[in-house]
Amino acid sequence: MTEDKVTGTLVLAVFTAVLSSFQFGYDIGVINAPQQVIITHYRHVLGISLDDRKAINNYDLNSTEELPTSPGDPTPGSRTEEETMTSASLITMFWSLSVSSFAVGGMIASFFGGLLGDKLGRIKALLVANILSLVGALLMGFSKLGPSHILIISGRGISGLYCGLISGLVPMYIGEIAPTTLRGAIGALHQLAVVTGILISQIVGLDFILGNHELWHILLGLSAVPAILQCLLLFFCPESPRYLYIKLDEEAKAKKSLKRLRGSDDVTKDITEMRKEREEGSNEKKVSIIQLFTSSSYRQPILVALMLHVAQQFSGINAIFYYSTSIFQTAGISQPVYATIGVGAVNTVFTAVSNKLPWMSYVSMTAIFLFVSFFEIGPGPIPWFMVAEFFSQGPRPAALAIAAFSNWTGNFIIALCFQYIVDFCGPYVFFLFAGLVLAFTLFTYFKVPETKGKSFEEIAAEFQKKKGSAEMPKPAVEMEFLGPTENI
């Protein structure tokens, strides 16, 4: 059948779209490997003495270069203990903001990806979003020439705005151009591109490549490259036929786009499917975010959806992606950036005791790889599938928006607070995440219904059963597949 055909135009369009996903992953992971190099530069710019032995020792683990000093640095021993602690707190604050400002941008923009896509079209929306990516990359790329902490925090925040937009735009576009039978496989490329971006950022962040005192600013600004490439390729990509037909009612343009994507002049089946989708959408009223929480029909599903996304972030996964270099340092691994390249996850108990026995450092590294692997199987993509499956077309946009916001909020909390929690808990920090994961596991077992192969009526009945209510569920509306949106 022609709808199963993978054409050159489809490959080009999907590849171009997931360049945004790649940038998303790159921006998540790029701040990790050069942590100590950037912190040392912060000290230099702020004129803070480097006589803090802990800072020097941490730097030496990651670089053999001579530490930069400021002409105004006081001599070692001239600083009081209180001044040293104040300086350390200041650096910790700037570093936490450098990491977490990315999530702040994502939180803000997560509500506007779908709106921008509907207003401008999927292609133009991606082009506009790339302006943010380029601005953020330029700020970080030139951060070495100015007040680096301010430029990095600002650049990370603007890059977060970009990633918040594309976390909705990319899966939306890919899901709308892919043939029905290939939608699941092609939709998974978004998540694959994200984790590929994380991996590449950690490789090029090695000390002998870009993660050193001379080149770290280039490492941070390198995301401009895929942004520029995507801007060029987008001019050759067809607009989403679903957007053209359902949103703009331009059937001729939709058919033209479909013919390019399918490599066939017979696109009757696709047009029929879209016509049915438009009719179903017109018969169901849109639901606001407030109504999700005030209506008894939606309250239970939205609370479960939000809990799934909170669980995803508070599993500790982004603590790994943002801070794995320092985690491996604590575990006693002599070259933590190499372990960071393979980062996949963390077994919380083994990580917590990794300081106690020398051989446990390798157990810790293996445990982290396993954790990320299992995360990508379950807690990573599944919450996004389930939010789409909990709600029909009317409430789905609002539900996905509030779910994305809660996901980014959890991301921000972890990014901002993890360094402080580590300072307080030391090597036992992941016991906290272990307790949270246990609680989320119990919640999932008792409160989350199975959705596979079920209609909305059947899912609503499952929610009512778990709530212990005798209320009648809403009329059935058959589910359509909706690919996962984000990830981490």
PDB file of C-alpha atoms in Angstrom, residues 35 63 65 101 107 152 160 171 227 275 428 467:
ATOM      1  CA  GLN A  35      31.187  21.926  35.059  1.00  0.00           C
ATOM      2  CA  SER A  63      41.846  19.177  33.906  1.00  0.00           C
ATOM      3  CA  GLU A  65      45.687  22.963  32.983  1.00  0.00           C
ATOM      4  CA  SER A 101      17.432  28.586  33.913  1.00  0.00           C
ATOM      5  CA  MET A 107       8.237  25.983  31.739  1.00  0.00           C
ATOM      6  CA  ILE A 152      25.322  31.679  30.359  1.00  0.00           C
ATOM      7  CA  GLY A 160      14.974  26.648  27.316  1.00  0.00           C
ATOM      8  CA  PRO A 171       6.065  15.475  17.830  1.00  0.00           C
ATOM      9  CA  ALA A 227      19.757  25.350  14.217  1.00  0.00           C
ATOM     10  CA  ARG A 275     -12.097  14.549   7.142  1.00  0.00           C
ATOM     11  CA  TYR A 428      23.385   9.478  50.449  1.00  0.00           C
ATOM     12  CA  LYS A 467     -12.202   6.197  42.591  1.00  0.00           C
TER      13      LYS A 467
END
